[in-house]
PDB file of C-alpha atoms in Angstrom:
ATOM      1  CA  SER Z1182     -53.179   5.723  46.616  1.00  0.00           C
ATOM      2  CA  ALA Z1183     -51.899   5.529  43.044  1.00  0.00           C
ATOM      3  CA  PRO Z1184     -49.048   3.060  42.402  1.00  0.00           C
ATOM      4  CA  ALA Z1185     -45.625   4.589  42.067  1.00  0.00           C
ATOM      5  CA  LEU Z1186     -44.430   4.904  38.473  1.00  0.00           C
ATOM      6  CA  ALA Z1187     -41.028   3.537  37.595  1.00  0.00           C
ATOM      7  CA  SER Z1188     -38.673   6.339  36.696  1.00  0.00           C
ATOM      8  CA  ALA Z1189     -37.280   6.330  33.165  1.00  0.00           C
ATOM      9  CA  PRO Z1190     -33.530   5.885  32.850  1.00  0.00           C
ATOM     10  CA  ALA Z1191     -31.679   9.143  32.639  1.00  0.00           C
ATOM     11  CA  VAL Z1192     -30.649  10.188  29.142  1.00  0.00           C
ATOM     12  CA  SER Z1193     -27.097  11.475  28.955  1.00  0.00           C
ATOM     13  CA  ARG Z1194     -25.987  14.556  27.100  1.00  0.00           C
ATOM     14  CA  ASP Z1195     -24.056  12.345  24.678  1.00  0.00           C
ATOM     15  CA  GLU Z1196     -27.169  10.276  23.940  1.00  0.00           C
ATOM     16  CA  LEU Z1197     -29.144  13.429  23.249  1.00  0.00           C
ATOM     17  CA  TYR Z1198     -26.383  14.620  20.925  1.00  0.00           C
ATOM     18  CA  CYS Z1199     -26.483  11.360  18.939  1.00  0.00           C
ATOM     19  CA  ALA Z1200     -30.281  11.443  18.776  1.00  0.00           C
ATOM     20  CA  SER Z1201     -30.151  14.896  17.183  1.00  0.00           C
ATOM     21  CA  LYS Z1202     -28.367  13.544  14.095  1.00  0.00           C
ATOM     22  CA  SER Z1203     -29.752  12.040  10.910  1.00  0.00           C
ATOM     23  CA  PRO Z1204     -30.698   8.341  11.266  1.00  0.00           C
ATOM     24  CA  VAL Z1205     -27.453   7.004   9.777  1.00  0.00           C
ATOM     25  CA  ALA Z1206     -25.247   9.493  11.633  1.00  0.00           C
ATOM     26  CA  ALA Z1207     -27.143   8.771  14.860  1.00  0.00           C
ATOM     27  CA  ALA Z1208     -26.536   5.033  14.442  1.00  0.00           C
ATOM     28  CA  PHE Z1209     -22.792   5.542  14.037  1.00  0.00           C
ATOM     29  CA  CYS Z1210     -22.697   8.074  16.867  1.00  0.00           C
ATOM     30  CA  ALA Z1211     -24.452   5.642  19.207  1.00  0.00           C
ATOM     31  CA  GLN Z1212     -21.641   3.114  18.742  1.00  0.00           C
ATOM     32  CA  ASP Z1213     -19.279   5.592  20.414  1.00  0.00           C
ATOM     33  CA  LEU Z1214     -21.353   5.782  23.593  1.00  0.00           C
ATOM     34  CA  ALA Z1215     -20.057   4.060  26.727  1.00  0.00           C
ATOM     35  CA  ARG Z1216     -22.940   1.567  26.799  1.00  0.00           C
ATOM     36  CA  ALA Z1217     -22.307   0.380  23.221  1.00  0.00           C
ATOM     37  CA  ARG Z1218     -18.557   0.140  23.841  1.00  0.00           C
ATOM     38  CA  ALA Z1219     -19.188  -1.987  26.917  1.00  0.00           C
ATOM     39  CA  ASP Z1220     -21.555  -4.277  25.005  1.00  0.00           C
ATOM     40  CA  ILE Z1221     -19.177  -4.997  22.109  1.00  0.00           C
ATOM     41  CA  THR Z1222     -16.216  -5.378  24.492  1.00  0.00           C
ATOM     42  CA  ALA Z1223     -18.175  -7.970  26.497  1.00  0.00           C
ATOM     43  CA  LEU Z1224     -18.984  -9.912  23.307  1.00  0.00           C
ATOM     44  CA  MET Z1225     -15.353  -9.788  22.215  1.00  0.00           C
ATOM     45  CA  SER Z1226     -14.087 -10.899  25.630  1.00  0.00           C
ATOM     46  CA  GLU Z1227     -16.516 -13.834  25.728  1.00  0.00           C
ATOM     47  CA  ALA Z1228     -15.383 -14.940  22.268  1.00  0.00           C
ATOM     48  CA  ARG Z1229     -11.734 -14.625  23.270  1.00  0.00           C
ATOM     49  CA  GLN Z1230     -12.245 -16.910  26.245  1.00  0.00           C
ATOM     50  CA  ARG Z1231     -13.401 -19.617  23.848  1.00  0.00           C
ATOM     51  CA  CYS Z1232     -10.071 -19.429  22.012  1.00  0.00           C
ATOM     52  CA  SER Z1233      -8.513 -21.428  24.814  1.00  0.00           C
ATOM     53  CA  ARG Z1234     -11.255 -24.053  24.790  1.00  0.00           C
ATOM     54  CA  GLY Z1235     -10.716 -25.160  21.213  1.00  0.00           C
ATOM     55  CA  ASN Z1236     -14.270 -25.029  19.876  1.00  0.00           C
ATOM     56  CA  GLY Z1237     -13.941 -22.364  17.224  1.00  0.00           C
ATOM     57  CA  SER Z1238     -14.940 -22.129  13.601  1.00  0.00           C
ATOM     58  CA  SER Z1239     -12.919 -20.431  10.893  1.00  0.00           C
ATOM     59  CA  ILE Z1240     -13.271 -18.581   7.629  1.00  0.00           C
ATOM     60  CA  LEU Z1241     -10.595 -20.997   6.371  1.00  0.00           C
ATOM     61  CA  GLY Z1242     -11.979 -24.154   7.952  1.00  0.00           C
ATOM     62  CA  PRO Z1243     -12.037 -25.733  11.446  1.00  0.00           C
ATOM     63  CA  SER Z1244     -10.126 -23.757  14.075  1.00  0.00           C
ATOM     64  CA  ALA Z1245      -8.843 -25.211  17.340  1.00  0.00           C
ATOM     65  CA  GLN Z1246      -6.956 -23.048  19.804  1.00  0.00           C
ATOM     66  CA  TRP Z1247      -4.428 -20.271  19.547  1.00  0.00           C
ATOM     67  CA  SER Z1248      -2.149 -21.345  16.695  1.00  0.00           C
ATOM     68  CA  GLN Z1249       1.289 -19.965  15.929  1.00  0.00           C
ATOM     69  CA  PHE Z1250       1.879 -18.972  12.350  1.00  0.00           C
ATOM     70  CA  ALA Z1251       5.025 -16.857  12.571  1.00  0.00           C
ATOM     71  CA  GLN Z1252       6.898 -19.374  10.450  1.00  0.00           C
ATOM     72  CA  SER Z1253       4.526 -18.894   7.509  1.00  0.00           C
ATOM     73  CA  LEU Z1254       6.145 -17.269   4.485  1.00  0.00           C
ATOM     74  CA  ARG Z1255       2.991 -15.199   4.153  1.00  0.00           C
ATOM     75  CA  VAL Z1256       3.365 -13.650   7.603  1.00  0.00           C
ATOM     76  CA  LYS Z1257       6.973 -12.388   7.839  1.00  0.00           C
ATOM     77  CA  ILE Z1258       6.740 -11.073  11.387  1.00  0.00           C
ATOM     78  CA  TRP Z1259       9.247  -8.543  12.646  1.00  0.00           C
ATOM     79  CA  SER Z1260       9.728  -6.934  16.049  1.00  0.00           C
ATOM     80  CA  SER Z1261      12.014  -4.396  17.661  1.00  0.00           C
ATOM     81  CA  TYR Z1262      12.799  -2.943  21.069  1.00  0.00           C
ATOM     82  CA  SER Z1263      14.496   0.323  21.973  1.00  0.00           C
ATOM     83  CA  PRO Z1264      14.835   2.374  25.169  1.00  0.00           C
ATOM     84  CA  PHE Z1265      13.642   5.956  25.481  1.00  0.00           C
ATOM     85  CA  MET Z1266      16.374   8.317  24.303  1.00  0.00           C
ATOM     86  CA  PRO Z1267      16.834  11.978  23.341  1.00  0.00           C
ATOM     87  CA  GLN Z1268      15.829  12.806  19.788  1.00  0.00           C
ATOM     88  CA  ARG Z1269      19.394  13.672  18.813  1.00  0.00           C
ATOM     89  CA  ASP Z1270      20.566  10.165  19.783  1.00  0.00           C
ATOM     90  CA  SER Z1271      18.024   8.350  17.627  1.00  0.00           C
ATOM     91  CA  LYS Z1272      19.478   7.028  14.372  1.00  0.00           C
ATOM     92  CA  LEU Z1273      16.030   6.692  12.873  1.00  0.00           C
ATOM     93  CA  GLU Z1274      14.943  10.213  13.763  1.00  0.00           C
ATOM     94  CA  SER Z1275      18.200  11.671  12.542  1.00  0.00           C
ATOM     95  CA  ARG Z1276      17.568   9.969   9.223  1.00  0.00           C
ATOM     96  CA  ASN Z1277      13.965  11.087   8.857  1.00  0.00           C
ATOM     97  CA  GLY Z1278      14.657  14.630  10.030  1.00  0.00           C
ATOM     98  CA  TYR Z1279      12.683  14.702  13.294  1.00  0.00           C
ATOM     99  CA  ALA Z1280      15.845  15.111  15.351  1.00  0.00           C
ATOM    100  CA  LEU Z1281      16.727  18.260  13.422  1.00  0.00           C
ATOM    101  CA  ALA Z1282      13.447  19.866  14.442  1.00  0.00           C
ATOM    102  CA  PHE Z1283      13.363  18.619  18.036  1.00  0.00           C
ATOM    103  CA  PRO Z1284      16.961  17.841  19.063  1.00  0.00           C
ATOM    104  CA  ASP Z1285      16.314  18.569  22.756  1.00  0.00           C
ATOM    105  CA  ALA Z1286      13.190  16.422  23.079  1.00  0.00           C
ATOM    106  CA  GLU Z1287      13.834  13.956  25.877  1.00  0.00           C
ATOM    107  CA  ILE Z1288      12.054  10.996  24.275  1.00  0.00           C
ATOM    108  CA  SER Z1289      12.307   9.838  20.696  1.00  0.00           C
ATOM    109  CA  ILE Z1290       9.882   7.542  18.940  1.00  0.00           C
ATOM    110  CA  THR Z1291      10.877   3.916  18.449  1.00  0.00           C
ATOM    111  CA  ASP Z1292      14.391   3.725  17.053  1.00  0.00           C
ATOM    112  CA  TYR Z1293      14.247   0.690  14.789  1.00  0.00           C
ATOM    113  CA  LEU Z1294      17.941   1.215  13.950  1.00  0.00           C
ATOM    114  CA  HIS Z1295      19.117   1.240  17.569  1.00  0.00           C
ATOM    115  CA  GLU Z1296      21.704  -1.428  18.359  1.00  0.00           C
ATOM    116  CA  LEU Z1297      21.193  -2.976  21.783  1.00  0.00           C
ATOM    117  CA  PRO Z1298      24.075  -4.342  23.870  1.00  0.00           C
ATOM    118  CA  ALA Z1299      24.237  -8.131  23.613  1.00  0.00           C
ATOM    119  CA  GLU Z1300      23.108  -8.726  27.200  1.00  0.00           C
ATOM    120  CA  GLU Z1301      20.088  -6.449  26.769  1.00  0.00           C
ATOM    121  CA  LYS Z1302      19.194  -8.006  23.420  1.00  0.00           C
ATOM    122  CA  ALA Z1303      19.135 -11.425  25.096  1.00  0.00           C
ATOM    123  CA  SER Z1304      16.415 -10.226  27.475  1.00  0.00           C
ATOM    124  CA  HIS Z1305      14.175  -9.303  24.514  1.00  0.00           C
ATOM    125  CA  PRO Z1306      13.891 -12.465  22.409  1.00  0.00           C
ATOM    126  CA  PRO Z1307      11.897 -12.498  19.148  1.00  0.00           C
ATOM    127  CA  VAL Z1308       8.142 -12.506  19.554  1.00  0.00           C
ATOM    128  CA  SER Z1309       5.631 -14.798  17.878  1.00  0.00           C
ATOM    129  CA  VAL Z1310       2.130 -14.285  16.517  1.00  0.00           C
ATOM    130  CA  GLU Z1311      -0.812 -16.470  17.478  1.00  0.00           C
ATOM    131  CA  HIS Z1312      -4.149 -16.639  15.678  1.00  0.00           C
ATOM    132  CA  CYS Z1313      -7.593 -17.780  16.798  1.00  0.00           C
ATOM    133  CA  GLU Z1314     -11.048 -17.744  15.244  1.00  0.00           C
ATOM    134  CA  VAL Z1315     -14.340 -18.472  16.982  1.00  0.00           C
ATOM    135  CA  GLY Z1316     -17.844 -18.349  15.553  1.00  0.00           C
ATOM    136  CA  ASP Z1317     -20.285 -15.804  16.960  1.00  0.00           C
ATOM    137  CA  GLU Z1318     -23.618 -16.870  18.413  1.00  0.00           C
ATOM    138  CA  ASP Z1319     -25.465 -15.681  15.321  1.00  0.00           C
ATOM    139  CA  GLY Z1320     -23.705 -18.333  13.260  1.00  0.00           C
ATOM    140  CA  GLU Z1321     -23.008 -15.796  10.518  1.00  0.00           C
ATOM    141  CA  SER Z1322     -19.875 -14.071  11.768  1.00  0.00           C
ATOM    142  CA  VAL Z1323     -16.468 -15.068  13.116  1.00  0.00           C
ATOM    143  CA  TRP Z1324     -14.288 -13.318  15.668  1.00  0.00           C
ATOM    144  CA  THR Z1325     -10.661 -13.303  14.512  1.00  0.00           C
ATOM    145  CA  PHE Z1326      -7.972 -12.696  17.137  1.00  0.00           C
ATOM    146  CA  GLU Z1327      -4.239 -12.192  16.675  1.00  0.00           C
ATOM    147  CA  ARG Z1328      -1.875 -11.915  19.619  1.00  0.00           C
ATOM    148  CA  VAL Z1329       1.820 -11.039  19.448  1.00  0.00           C
ATOM    149  CA  GLY Z1330       4.394 -11.260  22.205  1.00  0.00           C
ATOM    150  CA  PRO Z1331       5.521 -11.683  24.839  1.00  0.00           C
ATOM    151  CA  PHE Z1332       7.118  -8.281  25.415  1.00  0.00           C
ATOM    152  CA  HIS Z1333       9.341  -7.873  28.477  1.00  0.00           C
ATOM    153  CA  SER Z1334       9.873  -4.433  29.962  1.00  0.00           C
ATOM    154  CA  ARG Z1335      11.253  -2.580  32.954  1.00  0.00           C
ATOM    155  CA  GLY Z1336      10.022   0.862  31.921  1.00  0.00           C
ATOM    156  CA  ALA Z1337      11.105   3.697  29.607  1.00  0.00           C
ATOM    157  CA  SER Z1338      11.008   1.529  26.490  1.00  0.00           C
ATOM    158  CA  TRP Z1339       9.349   1.048  23.099  1.00  0.00           C
ATOM    159  CA  HIS Z1340       8.025  -2.293  21.850  1.00  0.00           C
ATOM    160  CA  SER Z1341       7.109  -2.681  18.209  1.00  0.00           C
ATOM    161  CA  ALA Z1342       6.015  -5.439  15.862  1.00  0.00           C
ATOM    162  CA  GLY Z1343       4.349  -6.028  12.530  1.00  0.00           C
ATOM    163  CA  TRP Z1344       3.254  -8.845  10.263  1.00  0.00           C
ATOM    164  CA  ARG Z1345       1.567  -9.475   6.939  1.00  0.00           C
ATOM    165  CA  ASP Z1346      -1.909 -10.775   6.174  1.00  0.00           C
ATOM    166  CA  ALA Z1347      -3.716  -9.383   9.203  1.00  0.00           C
ATOM    167  CA  GLY Z1348      -6.487 -11.700  10.268  1.00  0.00           C
ATOM    168  CA  ARG Z1349      -5.516 -14.084   7.457  1.00  0.00           C
ATOM    169  CA  PHE Z1350      -8.092 -12.190   5.432  1.00  0.00           C
ATOM    170  CA  GLY Z1351      -5.768 -12.194   2.429  1.00  0.00           C
ATOM    171  CA  ALA Z1352      -5.684 -15.975   2.504  1.00  0.00           C
ATOM    172  CA  ALA Z1353      -9.467 -16.076   2.792  1.00  0.00           C
ATOM    173  CA  LEU Z1354      -9.910 -13.702  -0.145  1.00  0.00           C
ATOM    174  CA  ALA Z1355      -7.625 -15.894  -2.252  1.00  0.00           C
ATOM    175  CA  GLU Z1356      -9.862 -18.941  -1.784  1.00  0.00           C
ATOM    176  CA  PRO Z1357     -11.595 -19.921  -5.063  1.00  0.00           C
ATOM    177  CA  THR Z1358     -14.976 -19.910  -3.349  1.00  0.00           C
ATOM    178  CA  ALA Z1359     -14.378 -16.658  -1.448  1.00  0.00           C
ATOM    179  CA  GLY Z1360     -17.398 -14.436  -1.039  1.00  0.00           C
ATOM    180  CA  PRO Z1361     -17.645 -10.859   0.251  1.00  0.00           C
ATOM    181  CA  LEU Z1362     -15.654 -10.246   3.434  1.00  0.00           C
ATOM    182  CA  SER Z1363     -16.557  -7.428   5.822  1.00  0.00           C
ATOM    183  CA  VAL Z1364     -15.459  -6.467   9.333  1.00  0.00           C
ATOM    184  CA  SER Z1365     -18.282  -5.384  11.628  1.00  0.00           C
ATOM    185  CA  ALA Z1366     -16.245  -4.745  14.808  1.00  0.00           C
ATOM    186  CA  TYR Z1367     -12.604  -4.342  15.739  1.00  0.00           C
ATOM    187  CA  GLY Z1368     -10.340  -3.578  18.670  1.00  0.00           C
ATOM    188  CA  PHE Z1369      -6.706  -3.384  19.729  1.00  0.00           C
ATOM    189  CA  ARG Z1370      -5.139  -3.338  23.181  1.00  0.00           C
ATOM    190  CA  PRO Z1371      -2.089  -4.375  25.181  1.00  0.00           C
ATOM    191  CA  VAL Z1372      -3.027  -7.327  27.386  1.00  0.00           C
ATOM    192  CA  ALA Z1373      -1.662  -9.552  30.132  1.00  0.00           C
ATOM    193  CA  ALA Z1374      -1.122 -13.243  29.429  1.00  0.00           C
ATOM    194  CA  ASP Z1375      -4.710 -13.994  30.501  1.00  0.00           C
ATOM    195  CA  GLY Z1376      -6.141 -11.322  28.187  1.00  0.00           C
ATOM    196  CA  THR Z1377      -6.752  -8.659  30.834  1.00  0.00           C
ATOM    197  CA  PRO Z1378      -6.424  -5.238  29.147  1.00  0.00           C
ATOM    198  CA  ILE Z1379      -3.449  -3.107  30.139  1.00  0.00           C
ATOM    199  CA  GLY Z1380      -4.058   0.571  29.604  1.00  0.00           C
ATOM    200  CA  LEU Z1381      -2.214   3.798  30.291  1.00  0.00           C
ATOM    201  CA  PRO Z1382      -0.609   3.766  32.751  1.00  0.00           C
ATOM    202  CA  PRO Z1383       1.638   1.899  32.253  1.00  0.00           C
ATOM    203  CA  VAL Z1384       1.456   1.052  28.505  1.00  0.00           C
ATOM    204  CA  HIS Z1385       0.744   3.768  25.947  1.00  0.00           C
ATOM    205  CA  ILE Z1386      -0.488   2.953  22.443  1.00  0.00           C
ATOM    206  CA  HIS Z1387       1.503   5.240  20.178  1.00  0.00           C
ATOM    207  CA  HIS Z1388      -0.271   3.763  17.151  1.00  0.00           C
ATOM    208  CA  MET Z1389      -1.686   0.585  15.688  1.00  0.00           C
ATOM    209  CA  HIS Z1390      -2.455   0.319  11.985  1.00  0.00           C
ATOM    210  CA  VAL Z1391      -4.069  -2.471  10.012  1.00  0.00           C
ATOM    211  CA  THR Z1392      -3.623  -1.316   6.449  1.00  0.00           C
ATOM    212  CA  SER Z1393      -3.399  -2.366   2.819  1.00  0.00           C
ATOM    213  CA  SER Z1394      -1.429   0.774   1.883  1.00  0.00           C
ATOM    214  CA  GLN Z1395       1.552   0.829   4.271  1.00  0.00           C
ATOM    215  CA  SER Z1396       4.511  -1.519   4.217  1.00  0.00           C
ATOM    216  CA  LEU Z1397       6.328  -3.170   7.091  1.00  0.00           C
ATOM    217  CA  ALA Z1398       9.256  -0.839   6.429  1.00  0.00           C
ATOM    218  CA  ARG Z1399       7.000   2.182   7.028  1.00  0.00           C
ATOM    219  CA  GLN Z1400       7.116   3.137   3.372  1.00  0.00           C
ATOM    220  CA  TRP Z1401       3.984   4.868   2.156  1.00  0.00           C
ATOM    221  CA  LEU Z1402       2.738   3.011  -0.893  1.00  0.00           C
ATOM    222  CA  ARG Z1403       0.440   4.522  -3.474  1.00  0.00           C
ATOM    223  CA  ARG Z1404      -1.534   2.463  -5.904  1.00  0.00           C
ATOM    224  CA  SER Z1405      -3.908   3.634  -8.560  1.00  0.00           C
ATOM    225  CA  SER Z1406      -6.976   2.228 -10.235  1.00  0.00           C
ATOM    226  CA  ASP Z1407      -8.864   3.824 -13.097  1.00  0.00           C
ATOM    227  CA  GLY Z1408      -6.858   6.995 -12.620  1.00  0.00           C
ATOM    228  CA  PHE Z1409      -7.796   7.439  -8.966  1.00  0.00           C
ATOM    229  CA  GLY Z1410      -5.142   7.147  -6.254  1.00  0.00           C
ATOM    230  CA  LEU Z1411      -6.052   4.677  -3.521  1.00  0.00           C
ATOM    231  CA  TYR Z1412      -4.811   5.000   0.047  1.00  0.00           C
ATOM    232  CA  ALA Z1413      -6.201   2.868   2.824  1.00  0.00           C
ATOM    233  CA  VAL Z1414      -5.556   2.539   6.547  1.00  0.00           C
ATOM    234  CA  GLU Z1415      -8.565   0.358   7.178  1.00  0.00           C
ATOM    235  CA  PHE Z1416      -8.240   0.243  10.984  1.00  0.00           C
ATOM    236  CA  ASP Z1417      -6.187   2.315  13.374  1.00  0.00           C
ATOM    237  CA  LEU Z1418      -5.887   3.160  17.054  1.00  0.00           C
ATOM    238  CA  HIS Z1419      -3.787   5.759  18.834  1.00  0.00           C
ATOM    239  CA  GLY Z1420      -3.195   6.649  22.465  1.00  0.00           C
ATOM    240  CA  ASP Z1421      -5.956   9.228  22.658  1.00  0.00           C
ATOM    241  CA  ARG Z1422      -8.593   6.525  21.991  1.00  0.00           C
ATOM    242  CA  GLN Z1423      -8.406   5.286  25.588  1.00  0.00           C
ATOM    243  CA  CYS Z1424     -11.173   7.045  27.498  1.00  0.00           C
ATOM    244  CA  ALA Z1425     -11.290   8.255  31.063  1.00  0.00           C
ATOM    245  CA  SER Z1426     -12.422   5.508  33.425  1.00  0.00           C
ATOM    246  CA  SER Z1427     -15.810   7.195  33.843  1.00  0.00           C
ATOM    247  CA  SER Z1428     -16.364   6.973  30.069  1.00  0.00           C
ATOM    248  CA  GLY Z1429     -15.321   3.387  29.563  1.00  0.00           C
ATOM    249  CA  GLY Z1430     -11.526   3.339  29.838  1.00  0.00           C
ATOM    250  CA  MET Z1431     -10.042   0.610  27.626  1.00  0.00           C
ATOM    251  CA  ASN Z1432     -13.510  -0.244  26.243  1.00  0.00           C
ATOM    252  CA  CYS Z1433     -12.946   2.722  23.951  1.00  0.00           C
ATOM    253  CA  THR Z1434     -10.273   0.770  22.075  1.00  0.00           C
ATOM    254  CA  VAL Z1435     -13.019  -1.555  20.805  1.00  0.00           C
ATOM    255  CA  ARG Z1436     -15.620  -0.404  18.298  1.00  0.00           C
ATOM    256  CA  ALA Z1437     -18.536  -1.891  16.377  1.00  0.00           C
ATOM    257  CA  PHE Z1438     -20.284  -0.644  13.267  1.00  0.00           C
ATOM    258  CA  PRO Z1439     -24.059  -0.188  13.402  1.00  0.00           C
ATOM    259  CA  ALA Z1440     -26.185  -3.152  12.335  1.00  0.00           C
ATOM    260  CA  GLY Z1441     -26.020  -3.579   8.575  1.00  0.00           C
ATOM    261  CA  TYR Z1442     -22.704  -1.721   8.196  1.00  0.00           C
ATOM    262  CA  GLY Z1443     -19.083  -2.857   8.094  1.00  0.00           C
ATOM    263  CA  MET Z1444     -15.685  -2.350   6.498  1.00  0.00           C
ATOM    264  CA  HIS Z1445     -15.594  -4.224   3.178  1.00  0.00           C
ATOM    265  CA  ILE Z1446     -12.183  -5.918   2.854  1.00  0.00           C
ATOM    266  CA  THR Z1447     -10.814  -6.209  -0.676  1.00  0.00           C
ATOM    267  CA  ASP Z1448      -7.026  -6.498  -0.195  1.00  0.00           C
ATOM    268  CA  PRO Z1449      -4.581  -8.245   2.169  1.00  0.00           C
ATOM    269  CA  MET Z1450      -3.580  -5.993   5.050  1.00  0.00           C
ATOM    270  CA  GLU Z1451      -0.562  -5.595   7.303  1.00  0.00           C
ATOM    271  CA  THR Z1452      -0.500  -4.934  11.045  1.00  0.00           C
ATOM    272  CA  PHE Z1453       2.092  -2.809  12.819  1.00  0.00           C
ATOM    273  CA  PHE Z1454       2.251  -0.902  16.091  1.00  0.00           C
ATOM    274  CA  ASP Z1455       4.422   0.883  18.642  1.00  0.00           C
ATOM    275  CA  LEU Z1456       3.723   0.491  22.362  1.00  0.00           C
ATOM    276  CA  ALA Z1457       5.569   2.416  25.071  1.00  0.00           C
ATOM    277  CA  ASP Z1458       6.061   1.394  28.690  1.00  0.00           C
ATOM    278  CA  VAL Z1459       6.036   4.887  30.182  1.00  0.00           C
ATOM    279  CA  ARG Z1460       7.135   3.880  33.688  1.00  0.00           C
ATOM    280  CA  PRO Z1461      10.554   5.094  34.880  1.00  0.00           C
ATOM    281  CA  ALA Z1462      13.540   3.003  33.787  1.00  0.00           C
ATOM    282  CA  GLY Z1463      14.307   0.221  36.247  1.00  0.00           C
ATOM    283  CA  SER Z1464      10.662  -0.364  37.188  1.00  0.00           C
ATOM    284  CA  PRO Z1465       9.512  -3.881  38.206  1.00  0.00           C
ATOM    285  CA  PRO Z1466       9.403  -6.390  35.319  1.00  0.00           C
ATOM    286  CA  LEU Z1467       6.284  -6.294  33.141  1.00  0.00           C
ATOM    287  CA  THR Z1468       5.350  -8.946  30.597  1.00  0.00           C
ATOM    288  CA  PHE Z1469       2.561  -8.206  28.155  1.00  0.00           C
ATOM    289  CA  TYR Z1470       1.170  -8.943  24.696  1.00  0.00           C
ATOM    290  CA  ALA Z1471      -0.514  -6.917  21.982  1.00  0.00           C
ATOM    291  CA  GLU Z1472      -3.792  -8.226  20.661  1.00  0.00           C
ATOM    292  CA  HIS Z1473      -6.220  -7.218  17.944  1.00  0.00           C
ATOM    293  CA  ALA Z1474      -9.633  -8.595  17.040  1.00  0.00           C
TER     294      ALA Z1474
END
């Protein structure tokens, strides 16, 4: 009898959709498929584990372990905490006009102007930022991680932070011998102390921006060059980026560019985000960090 032929792996509808595009569009489309997301997430997770073993390399020189740099004048980290509250009670939303449109909404966005009682403020001390860089196996690229926290929560609360010079890329660009700098993969996610991703539920990513055009005070800056207005949010993530578990779950908050492509970095960038613990108020204590790579 004839030997049995191995069956070809099933091709998904999404893979067929990507294959129907032009070569460049198909390459970008393929990076959104669950298999590609899982591959880049695995590479990122392996690199992150090496951050704690102190054998990294850096775009600025030798890199050891996670290093705190919140005290740097270049960084200027800030953080805030506020409980969920009706729109009408939010000082920030009253000032920007949201509360006028949605006064009966039960939950406001982060209220950076909210004044916490002293005892509650004491349970939310200032956060710090840590930085780590590890060389990739190809010897040509470096994974750059930044982790901020810890955040302490018992539900129904917003946790926000921001800092300058995301990835220390601005410092790298300022080096006299600096060459072209491009980002070929990126990700953002709330994590436990050991780096395990924390998705929704319980923590919702309202937004995360890494941008050269927005300030820490949420002011929208416009710059011009040769008569053309420039506006750049180089990297961003929002809550709808987390996929269903069957499609990759938190892997969808990590993305790679196709081979040969990347985001060319020309200016220092700032990071800022809002995370919401959507559990009911008074839930068991939760400690977490926010991390981008």
